[in-house]
XYZ file of C-alpha atoms in Angstrom:
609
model
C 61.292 84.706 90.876
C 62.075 86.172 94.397
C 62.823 83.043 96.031
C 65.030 82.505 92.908
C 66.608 86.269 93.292
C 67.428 85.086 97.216
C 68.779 81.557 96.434
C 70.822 82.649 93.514
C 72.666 85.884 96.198
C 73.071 82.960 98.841
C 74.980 81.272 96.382
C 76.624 84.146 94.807
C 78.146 85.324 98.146
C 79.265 81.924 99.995
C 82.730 81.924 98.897
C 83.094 85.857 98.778
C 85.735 86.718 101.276
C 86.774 91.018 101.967
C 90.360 92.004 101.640
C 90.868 92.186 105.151
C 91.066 95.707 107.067
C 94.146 97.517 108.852
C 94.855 96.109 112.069
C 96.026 99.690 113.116
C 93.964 103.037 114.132
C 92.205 104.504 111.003
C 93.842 107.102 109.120
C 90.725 108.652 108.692
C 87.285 108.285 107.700
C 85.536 109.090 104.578
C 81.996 108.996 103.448
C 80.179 109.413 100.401
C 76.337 109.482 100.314
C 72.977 111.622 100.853
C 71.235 113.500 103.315
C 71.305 110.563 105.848
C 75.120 110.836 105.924
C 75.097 114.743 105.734
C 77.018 115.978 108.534
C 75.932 119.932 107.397
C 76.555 120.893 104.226
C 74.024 123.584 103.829
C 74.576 125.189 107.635
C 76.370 127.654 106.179
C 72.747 128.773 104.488
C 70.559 128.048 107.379
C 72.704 128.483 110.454
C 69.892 127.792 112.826
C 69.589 124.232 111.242
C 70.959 122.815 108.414
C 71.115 119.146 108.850
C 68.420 116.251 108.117
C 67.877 115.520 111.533
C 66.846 117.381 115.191
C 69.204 120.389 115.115
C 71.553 120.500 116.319
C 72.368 117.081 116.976
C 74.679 115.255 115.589
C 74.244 112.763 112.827
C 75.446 108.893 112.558
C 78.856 109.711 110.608
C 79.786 112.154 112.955
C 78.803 109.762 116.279
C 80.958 106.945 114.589
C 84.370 109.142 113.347
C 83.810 110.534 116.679
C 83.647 106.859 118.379
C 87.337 106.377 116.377
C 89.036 109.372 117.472
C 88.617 111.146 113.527
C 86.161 113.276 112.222
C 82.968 114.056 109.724
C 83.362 117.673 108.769
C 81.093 118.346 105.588
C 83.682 118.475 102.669
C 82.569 122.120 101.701
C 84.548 123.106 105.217
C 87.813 121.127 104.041
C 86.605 117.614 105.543
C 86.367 114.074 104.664
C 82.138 113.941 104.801
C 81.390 114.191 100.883
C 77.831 112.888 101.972
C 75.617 115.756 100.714
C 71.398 116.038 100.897
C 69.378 115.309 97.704
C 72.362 113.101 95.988
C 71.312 110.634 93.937
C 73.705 107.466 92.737
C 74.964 108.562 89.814
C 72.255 111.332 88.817
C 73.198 115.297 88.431
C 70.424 116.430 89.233
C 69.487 116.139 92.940
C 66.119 114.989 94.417
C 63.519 117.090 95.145
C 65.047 118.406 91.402
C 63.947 122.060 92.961
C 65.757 123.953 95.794
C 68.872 123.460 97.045
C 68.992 119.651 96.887
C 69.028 119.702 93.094
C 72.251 121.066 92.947
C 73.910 117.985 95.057
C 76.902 116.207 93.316
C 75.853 112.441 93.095
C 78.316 109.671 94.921
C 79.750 109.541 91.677
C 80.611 113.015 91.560
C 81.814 112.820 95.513
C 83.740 110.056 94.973
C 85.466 111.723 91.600
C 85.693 115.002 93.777
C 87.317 112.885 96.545
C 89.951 110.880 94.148
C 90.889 114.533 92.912
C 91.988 115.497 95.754
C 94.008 112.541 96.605
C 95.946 112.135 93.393
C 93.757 109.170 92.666
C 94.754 107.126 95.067
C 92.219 105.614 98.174
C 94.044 105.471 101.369
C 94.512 101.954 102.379
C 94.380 102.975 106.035
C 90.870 104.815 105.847
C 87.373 103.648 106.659
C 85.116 104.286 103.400
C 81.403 104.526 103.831
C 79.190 104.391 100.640
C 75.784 104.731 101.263
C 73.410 105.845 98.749
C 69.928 105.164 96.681
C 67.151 107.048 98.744
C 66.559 109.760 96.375
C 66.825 107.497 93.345
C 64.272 105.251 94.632
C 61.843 108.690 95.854
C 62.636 109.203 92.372
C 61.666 106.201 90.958
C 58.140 106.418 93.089
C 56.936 109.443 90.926
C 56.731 107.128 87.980
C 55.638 103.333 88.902
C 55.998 102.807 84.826
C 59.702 103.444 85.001
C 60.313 102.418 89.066
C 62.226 99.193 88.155
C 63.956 100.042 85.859
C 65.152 103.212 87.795
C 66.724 100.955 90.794
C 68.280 99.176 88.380
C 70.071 101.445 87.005
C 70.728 103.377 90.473
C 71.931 99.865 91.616
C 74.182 99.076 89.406
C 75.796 102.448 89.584
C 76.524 102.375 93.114
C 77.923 99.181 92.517
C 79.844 100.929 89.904
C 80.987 103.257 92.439
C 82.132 100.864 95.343
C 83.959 99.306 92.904
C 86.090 102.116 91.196
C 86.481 102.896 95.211
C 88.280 99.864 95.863
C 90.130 99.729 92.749
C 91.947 102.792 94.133
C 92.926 101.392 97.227
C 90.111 101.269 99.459
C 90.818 98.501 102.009
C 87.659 98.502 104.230
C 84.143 99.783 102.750
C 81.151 100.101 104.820
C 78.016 99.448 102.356
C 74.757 99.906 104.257
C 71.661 99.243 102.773
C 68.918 102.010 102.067
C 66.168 101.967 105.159
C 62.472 100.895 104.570
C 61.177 103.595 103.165
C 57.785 101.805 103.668
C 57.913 101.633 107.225
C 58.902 105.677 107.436
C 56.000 108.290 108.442
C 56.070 109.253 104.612
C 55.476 105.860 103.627
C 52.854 104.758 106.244
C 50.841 108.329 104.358
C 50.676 106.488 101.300
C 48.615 103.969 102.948
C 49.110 100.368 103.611
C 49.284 99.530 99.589
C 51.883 101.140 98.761
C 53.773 101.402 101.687
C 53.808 97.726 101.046
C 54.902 98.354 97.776
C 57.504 101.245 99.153
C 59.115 98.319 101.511
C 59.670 96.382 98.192
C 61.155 98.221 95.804
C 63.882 99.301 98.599
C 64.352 95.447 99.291
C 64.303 94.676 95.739
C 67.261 97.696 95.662
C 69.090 96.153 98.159
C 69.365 92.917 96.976
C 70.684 93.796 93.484
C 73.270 96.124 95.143
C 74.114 93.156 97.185
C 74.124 90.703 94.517
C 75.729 92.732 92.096
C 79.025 93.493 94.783
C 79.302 89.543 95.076
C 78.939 88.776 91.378
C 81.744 90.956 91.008
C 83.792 89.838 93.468
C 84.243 93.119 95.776
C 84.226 93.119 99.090
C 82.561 95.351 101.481
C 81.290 95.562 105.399
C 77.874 95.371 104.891
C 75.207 97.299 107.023
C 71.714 95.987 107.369
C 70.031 99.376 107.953
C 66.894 98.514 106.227
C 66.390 95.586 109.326
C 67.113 97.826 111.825
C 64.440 100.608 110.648
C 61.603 97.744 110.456
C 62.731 96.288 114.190
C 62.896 99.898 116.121
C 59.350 100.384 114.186
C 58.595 97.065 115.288
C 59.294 97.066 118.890
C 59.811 100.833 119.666
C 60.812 100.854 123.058
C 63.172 98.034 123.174
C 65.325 100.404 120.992
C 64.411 103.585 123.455
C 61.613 105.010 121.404
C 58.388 106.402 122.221
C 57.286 107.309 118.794
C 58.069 105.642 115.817
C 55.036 106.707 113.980
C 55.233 110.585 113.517
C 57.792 113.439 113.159
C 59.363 115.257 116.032
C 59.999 118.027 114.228
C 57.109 120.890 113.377
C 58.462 121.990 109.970
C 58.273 120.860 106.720
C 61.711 119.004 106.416
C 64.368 118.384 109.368
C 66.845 120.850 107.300
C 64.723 123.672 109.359
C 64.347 121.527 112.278
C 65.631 123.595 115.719
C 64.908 122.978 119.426
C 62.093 125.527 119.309
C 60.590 123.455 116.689
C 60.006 120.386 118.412
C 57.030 118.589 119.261
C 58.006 118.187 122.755
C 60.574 118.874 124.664
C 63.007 115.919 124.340
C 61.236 114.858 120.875
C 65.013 114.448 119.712
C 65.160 111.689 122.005
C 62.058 110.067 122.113
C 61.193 110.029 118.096
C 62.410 107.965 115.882
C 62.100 110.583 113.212
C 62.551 114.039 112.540
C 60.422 114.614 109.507
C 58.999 111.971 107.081
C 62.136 110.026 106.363
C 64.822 111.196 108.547
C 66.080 110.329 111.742
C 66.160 112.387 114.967
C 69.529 112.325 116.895
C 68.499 109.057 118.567
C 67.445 107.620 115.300
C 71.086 108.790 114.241
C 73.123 107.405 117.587
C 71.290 103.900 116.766
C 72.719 103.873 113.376
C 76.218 104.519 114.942
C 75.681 101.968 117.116
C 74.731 99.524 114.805
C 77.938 99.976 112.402
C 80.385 100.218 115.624
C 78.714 96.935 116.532
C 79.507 95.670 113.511
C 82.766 96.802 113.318
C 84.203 95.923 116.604
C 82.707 92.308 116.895
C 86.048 90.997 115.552
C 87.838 92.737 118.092
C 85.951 90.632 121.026
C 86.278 87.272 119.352
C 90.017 87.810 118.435
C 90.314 86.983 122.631
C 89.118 83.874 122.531
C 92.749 82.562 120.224
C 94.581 85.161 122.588
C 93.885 84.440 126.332
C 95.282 80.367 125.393
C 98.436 81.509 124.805
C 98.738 83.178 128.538
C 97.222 80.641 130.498
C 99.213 77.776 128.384
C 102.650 79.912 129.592
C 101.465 80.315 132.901
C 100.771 76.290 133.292
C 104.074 75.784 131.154
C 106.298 77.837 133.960
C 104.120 75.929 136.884
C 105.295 72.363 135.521
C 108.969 73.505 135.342
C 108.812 74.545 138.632
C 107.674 71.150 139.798
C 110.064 69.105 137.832
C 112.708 71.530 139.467
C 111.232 70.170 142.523
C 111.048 66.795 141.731
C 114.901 67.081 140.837
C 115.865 68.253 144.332
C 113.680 66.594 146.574
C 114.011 63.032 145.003
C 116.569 60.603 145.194
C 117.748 58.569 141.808
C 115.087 55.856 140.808
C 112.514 57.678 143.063
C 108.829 58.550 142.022
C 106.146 60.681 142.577
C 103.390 63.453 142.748
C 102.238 66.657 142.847
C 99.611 68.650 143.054
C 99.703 72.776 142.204
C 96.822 75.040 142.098
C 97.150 78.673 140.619
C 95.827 82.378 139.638
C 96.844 85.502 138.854
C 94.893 88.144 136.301
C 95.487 88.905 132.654
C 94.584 91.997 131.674
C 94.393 93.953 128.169
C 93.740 97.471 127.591
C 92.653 97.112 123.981
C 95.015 97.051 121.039
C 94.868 98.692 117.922
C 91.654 100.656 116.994
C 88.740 98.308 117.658
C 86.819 99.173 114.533
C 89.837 98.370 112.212
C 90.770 94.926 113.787
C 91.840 95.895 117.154
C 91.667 93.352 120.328
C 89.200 94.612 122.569
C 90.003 95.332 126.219
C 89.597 92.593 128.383
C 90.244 91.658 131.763
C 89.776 88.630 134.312
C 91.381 85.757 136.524
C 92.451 82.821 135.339
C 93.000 79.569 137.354
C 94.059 76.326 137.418
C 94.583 73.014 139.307
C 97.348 70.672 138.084
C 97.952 66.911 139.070
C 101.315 64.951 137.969
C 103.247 62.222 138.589
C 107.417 61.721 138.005
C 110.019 59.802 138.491
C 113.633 60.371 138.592
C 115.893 57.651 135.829
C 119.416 57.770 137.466
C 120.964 61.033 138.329
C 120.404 63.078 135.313
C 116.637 62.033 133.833
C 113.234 62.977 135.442
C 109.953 62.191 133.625
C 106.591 62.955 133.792
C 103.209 63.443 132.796
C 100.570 66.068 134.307
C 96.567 66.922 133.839
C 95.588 70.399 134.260
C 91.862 72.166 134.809
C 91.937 75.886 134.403
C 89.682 78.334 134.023
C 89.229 81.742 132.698
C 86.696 84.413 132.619
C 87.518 87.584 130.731
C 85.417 91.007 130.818
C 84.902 92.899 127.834
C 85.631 96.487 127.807
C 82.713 97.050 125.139
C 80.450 95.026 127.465
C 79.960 91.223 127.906
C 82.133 88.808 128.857
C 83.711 85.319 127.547
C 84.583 81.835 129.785
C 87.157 79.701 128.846
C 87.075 76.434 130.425
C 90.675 74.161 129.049
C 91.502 70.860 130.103
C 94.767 69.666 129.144
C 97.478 66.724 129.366
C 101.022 67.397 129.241
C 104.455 65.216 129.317
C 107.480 66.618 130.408
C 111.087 65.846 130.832
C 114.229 67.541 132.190
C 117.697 65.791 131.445
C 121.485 67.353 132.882
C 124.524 66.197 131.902
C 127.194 68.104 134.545
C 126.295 71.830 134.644
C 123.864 71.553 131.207
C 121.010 70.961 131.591
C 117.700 70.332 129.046
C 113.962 70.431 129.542
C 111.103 70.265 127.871
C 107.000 70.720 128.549
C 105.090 69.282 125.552
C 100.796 69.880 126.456
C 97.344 69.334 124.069
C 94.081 70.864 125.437
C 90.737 70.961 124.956
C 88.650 74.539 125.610
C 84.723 75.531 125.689
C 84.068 78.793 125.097
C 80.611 80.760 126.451
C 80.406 83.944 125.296
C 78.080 87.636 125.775
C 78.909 90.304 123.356
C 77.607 93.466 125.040
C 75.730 95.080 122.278
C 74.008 98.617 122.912
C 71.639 100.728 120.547
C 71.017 103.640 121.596
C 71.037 102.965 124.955
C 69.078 99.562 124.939
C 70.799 96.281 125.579
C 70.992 93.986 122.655
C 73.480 91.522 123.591
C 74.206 88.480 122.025
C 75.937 84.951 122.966
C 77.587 82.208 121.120
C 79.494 79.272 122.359
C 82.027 77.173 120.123
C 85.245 74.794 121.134
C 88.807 74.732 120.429
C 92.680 73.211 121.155
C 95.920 74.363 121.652
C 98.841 72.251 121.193
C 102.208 73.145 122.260
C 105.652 72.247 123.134
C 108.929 73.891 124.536
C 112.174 73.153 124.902
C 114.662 75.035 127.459
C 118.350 74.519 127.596
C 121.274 76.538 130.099
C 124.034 75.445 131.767
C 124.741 75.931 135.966
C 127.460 76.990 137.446
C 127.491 76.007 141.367
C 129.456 77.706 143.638
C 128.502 76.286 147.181
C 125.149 76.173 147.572
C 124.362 78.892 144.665
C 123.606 77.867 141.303
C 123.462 80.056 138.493
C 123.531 80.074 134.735
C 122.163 81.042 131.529
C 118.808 79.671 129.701
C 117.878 79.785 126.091
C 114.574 78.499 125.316
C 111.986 78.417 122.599
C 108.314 77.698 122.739
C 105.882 77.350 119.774
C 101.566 76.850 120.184
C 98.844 76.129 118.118
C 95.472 77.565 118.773
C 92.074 76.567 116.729
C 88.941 78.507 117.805
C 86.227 76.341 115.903
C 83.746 78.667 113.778
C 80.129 79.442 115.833
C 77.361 81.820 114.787
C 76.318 84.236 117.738
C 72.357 83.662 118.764
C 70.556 87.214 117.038
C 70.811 87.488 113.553
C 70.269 91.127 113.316
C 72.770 92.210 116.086
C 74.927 89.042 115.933
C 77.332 87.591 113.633
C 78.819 84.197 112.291
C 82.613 83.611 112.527
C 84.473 81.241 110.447
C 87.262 78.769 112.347
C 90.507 81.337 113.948
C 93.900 80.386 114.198
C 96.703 82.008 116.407
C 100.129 80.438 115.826
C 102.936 81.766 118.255
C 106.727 80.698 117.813
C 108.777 82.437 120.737
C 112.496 82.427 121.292
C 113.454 83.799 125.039
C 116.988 84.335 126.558
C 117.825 84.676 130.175
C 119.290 83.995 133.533
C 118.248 81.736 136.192
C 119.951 81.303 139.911
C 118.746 79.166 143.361
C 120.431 78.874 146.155
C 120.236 75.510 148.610
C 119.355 76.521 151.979
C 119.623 72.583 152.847
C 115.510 72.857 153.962
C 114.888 75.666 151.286
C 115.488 76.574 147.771
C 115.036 79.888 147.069
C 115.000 80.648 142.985
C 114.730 83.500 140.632
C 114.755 83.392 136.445
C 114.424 86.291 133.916
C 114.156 86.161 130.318
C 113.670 88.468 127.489
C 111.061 86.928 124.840
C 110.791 87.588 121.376
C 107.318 86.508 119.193
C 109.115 85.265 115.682
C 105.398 84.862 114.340
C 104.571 87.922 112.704
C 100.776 88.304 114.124
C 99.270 88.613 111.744
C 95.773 87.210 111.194
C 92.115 87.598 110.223
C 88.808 87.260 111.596
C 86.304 86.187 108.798
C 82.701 87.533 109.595
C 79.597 86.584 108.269
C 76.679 88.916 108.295
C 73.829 86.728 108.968
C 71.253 89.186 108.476
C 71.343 90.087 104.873
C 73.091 86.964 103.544
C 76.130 84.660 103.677
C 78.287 87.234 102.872
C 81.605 87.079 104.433
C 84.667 89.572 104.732
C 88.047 89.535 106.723
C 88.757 91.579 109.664
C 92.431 91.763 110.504
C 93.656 91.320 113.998
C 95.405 93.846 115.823
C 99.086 91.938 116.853
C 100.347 92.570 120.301
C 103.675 93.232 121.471
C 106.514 91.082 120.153
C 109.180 91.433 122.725
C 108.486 91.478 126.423
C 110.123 90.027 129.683
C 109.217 86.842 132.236
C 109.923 86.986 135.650
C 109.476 84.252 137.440
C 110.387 83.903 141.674
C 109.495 80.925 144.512
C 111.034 78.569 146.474
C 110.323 75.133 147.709
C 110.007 73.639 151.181
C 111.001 70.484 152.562
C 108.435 69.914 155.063
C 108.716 66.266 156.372
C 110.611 63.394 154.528
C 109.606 63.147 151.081
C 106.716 65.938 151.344
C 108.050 69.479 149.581
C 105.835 72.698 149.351
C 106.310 74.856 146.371
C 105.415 78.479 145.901
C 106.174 80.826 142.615
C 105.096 83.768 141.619
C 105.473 85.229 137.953
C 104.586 88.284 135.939
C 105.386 89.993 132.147
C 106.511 93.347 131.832
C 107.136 95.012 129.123
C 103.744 94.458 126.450
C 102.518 97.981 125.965
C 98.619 97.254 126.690
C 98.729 93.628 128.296
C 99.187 92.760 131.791
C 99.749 89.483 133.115
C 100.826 87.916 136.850
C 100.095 85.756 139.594
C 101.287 82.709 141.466
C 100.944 79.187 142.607
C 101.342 77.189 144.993
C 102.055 73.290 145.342
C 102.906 70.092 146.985
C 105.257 67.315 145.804
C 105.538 63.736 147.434
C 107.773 60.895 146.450
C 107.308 57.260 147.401
């Protein structure tokens, strides 16, 4: 029946897809749960303490709104942390049913409390976190008779709960699953039995909250908590634990925990847990870790459709340079070749917030060598075709780093008729891609790679018209590009830390305006062009993520869009440095995208037999 219950949520939750998230900053975040999620409800009471965790540290929800510039203040001071200690799904009554915990509102009473307050309406532009089913399933272990049916019932309701959530307006809703309980210092006391039997009846939990989201078609982020709490317990210190095996706090329950309470000095750090179930602060900062993870993964991979669209540009304006060569240097029915090597640096600062679709930062050098032959039809036709090699490596700002490697064949063409004049660069490529996600928890590296292929296709077609007064020419240019890019789908290499990522496409359709001028010097032809450039596209895309360590589930990740206008500038001359042999230099740059920086030059020969 298990292996049943795990085929029938693989096949439940292959086609499920997530509404995708705001590519913008968050509006805010909001979280509904228990005392994991607590960010201090009852300090107020016990100001010396008053969260489940190593007072006075901070605990995951407050690390992550932190991480994405909003905040986790406990709802009872006026915030957006509903979370309170002792809820149970969709129970009044609180667990333990004694003491201040039995009085906690259950999600379902957070999430009516927060709907209340919002005129029932979710904000779109918020991050949601629903996490809940501890105390149901502590519940549910006083009476084995009724334990099943118990997390049921709890399961369903949070399902319940997600969904009225989203029917609201929630957009993005993180979903993590409920830790082993099993593998906690509480459960290791019940003894090997029934901590077996603990670990179990949480997965068992899981799954049907799992199951039940995808045979109901809603879409969440999920969180695989419950793996993470068996691998730190696992492998302790390649998480930065010392002890994952006893609390680090001396009193009965991390609500009293305080520094004079410890252990050991610096048990906050080197525990897993606080008490018999909860984390300490470093327990806590891994969790944050593992959802920021998660939720800026996109944000890396979104590069690898972005940086193609630079480097094609750059090899674009190279090519038009050496027709423009070709043209000056060659006499009617003459032929040729050239050779041009380049590089410059492409840098991004990060766009949009990184957890809700934003690009991550980036930066690197791409460069390229570029072989082509010509030949000039008459007076007014030059043809060609070229090969180029380039390569790019691009540094993440999160950590890691991704190498594009492109190989590509291009024809082009430039045809004038008097002072008009029309040209055109048409190019198909093939890319690699190697990549390294930096992934840290809680201060241990955890990164993953991945390596997948893709194209990019493009053509563009440039038209002006010169006026020539003596040796100056000088006109207007309209132009208008359009490119392709396909990054094939690839699953990254650790299934707990690592994700899958369906096929992305970037499709850019740009219209620029300008002015262009040279000047023959008889031996040297000095030349300048400017254009303003306008992305019709509107940007808009997804990422779609699979979470390969709790199932097949996929959801969409909106990508941040860049800048749509912005300005080319583009300056060089060529050489005429023996019959028939012409240098060429350029240089070029983009001003004007808010968080994106992009120049650099090249430099080539051209000789015609």
């Amino acid at each position: 029946m298990k292996r049943a219950r795990n085929v029938a949520i693989a096949a439940a939750m292959a086609g499920m897809v997530a509404a995708p998230a705001i590519a913008a900053d968050y509006s805010s975040t909001v979280f509904f749960g228990d005392s994991l999620t607590d960010s201090g409800t009852f300090q107020p009471l016990l100001p010396s303490g008053g969260k489940f965790t190593t007072n006075p540290g901070p605990v995951w929800a407050e690390n992550l709104a932190g991480a994405l510039g909003t905040s986790a203040v406990t709802a009872v001071r006026g915030g957006t942390d509903y979370a309170m200690g002792g809820a149970r799904v969709a129970t009044s009554v609180g667990y333990p049913p004694t003491g201040l915990t039995a009085l906690a509102p259950s999600v379902a009473a957070q999430i009516a409390g927060y709907l209340a307050t919002s005129g029932g309406r979710a904000d779109p532009r918020a991050l949601y976190t629903v996490w809940g089913g501890a105390n149901d399933i502590f519940t549910a272990l006083g009476n084995p008779a009724t334990a099943q049916a118990v997390v049921t019932q709890a399961a369903t309701d949070l399902v319940t709960q997600v969904a009225r959530l989203r029917a609201a307006g929630a957009t993005t809703i993180l979903v993590p699953t409920v830790p082993d309980i099993g593998s906690t210092p509480f459960g290791r006391s019940q003894g090997p039995a029934a901590s077996a039997q603990i670990t179990q009846l949480v997965g068992g939990y899981n799954q049907l909250v799992t199951l039940g989201l995808a045979n109901a078609g809603i879409s969440v982020i999920p969180i695989d908590t419950f793996s993470l709490l068996r691998a730190a317990v696992a492998d302790p210190a390649a998480f930065g634990f010392a002890n994952v095996t006893s609390p680090a706090c001396t009193t009965s329950t991390s609500l009293l925990c305080t520094p004079a309470t410890l252990v050991a000095p610096g048990a906050a750090a080197s525990h897993l847990f606080a008490d018999g179930v909860h984390p300490t602060t470093a327990g806590h900062r891994a969790v944050s870790d593992f959802v920021l993870n998660a939720l800026t993964a996109p944000g890396n991979v979104a590069q690898l459709a972005e940086s193609p669209l630079h480097t094609r540009d750059r090899l674009t304006a190279t090519i038009l340079a050496q027709a423009a060569t070709s043209l000056w240097s060659r006499k009617a029915g003459e032929a040729g070749a050239w050779i041009s090597g380049g590089v410059g640096r492409l840098t991004a600062d990060g766009v949009g917030d990184l957890g809700a679709g934003g690009q991550a930062g980036v930066r690197g050098t791409p460069y390229s060598v570029s072989i082509g032959v010509d030949k000039r039809f008459g007076e007014n036709l030059l043809l060609g075709v070229a090969g180029t090699a380039s390569r790019y490596r691009g540094n993440f700002s999160t950590g890691g780093d991704y190498r594009q490697r492109e190989y590509v064949l291009s024809g082009y063409g430039v045809y004038r008729a008097g002072g008009a004049f029309v040209s055109g660069v048409g190019s198909f490529g093939f890319a690699d891609y190697d990549l390294r996600r930096g992934v840290t928890i809680n201060g241990t590296d955890h990164s993953t790679d991945g390596e997948t292929e893709g194209i990019n296709a493009s053509i563009g077609v440039e038209g002006g018209y010169d006026f020539t007064t003596g040796g100056l020419t000088h006109g207007p240019v309209l132009g208008l590009r359009y490119q392709h890019v396909n990054v094939e789908g690839f699953s990254e290499d650790d299934s707990l830390f690592g994700f899958g990522y369906r096929s992305q496409t970037r499709n850019s359709l740009v219209g620029s305006v300008g002015y262009q001028a040279a000047y023959d010097l008889g031996r040297v032809l000095p030349y300048a062009k400017v254009t303003l450039n306008r992305e019709f596209r509107d940007g808009t895309r997804s990422i779609t993520v699979e979470n390969r360590s709790i199932s097949t589930l996929a959801y969409d990740v909106a990508v941040a869009r860049p800048d749509r206008s912005y300005v080319d500038m583009t300056a060089g001359a060529s050489f005429r440095l023996a019959d028939a042999v012409t240098g060429t230099l350029g240089l070029n740059a983009r001003a004007g995208e808010r968080d994106r920086r992009d120049y650099g030059g090249f430099v080539g020969l051209n000789v015609g037999f």
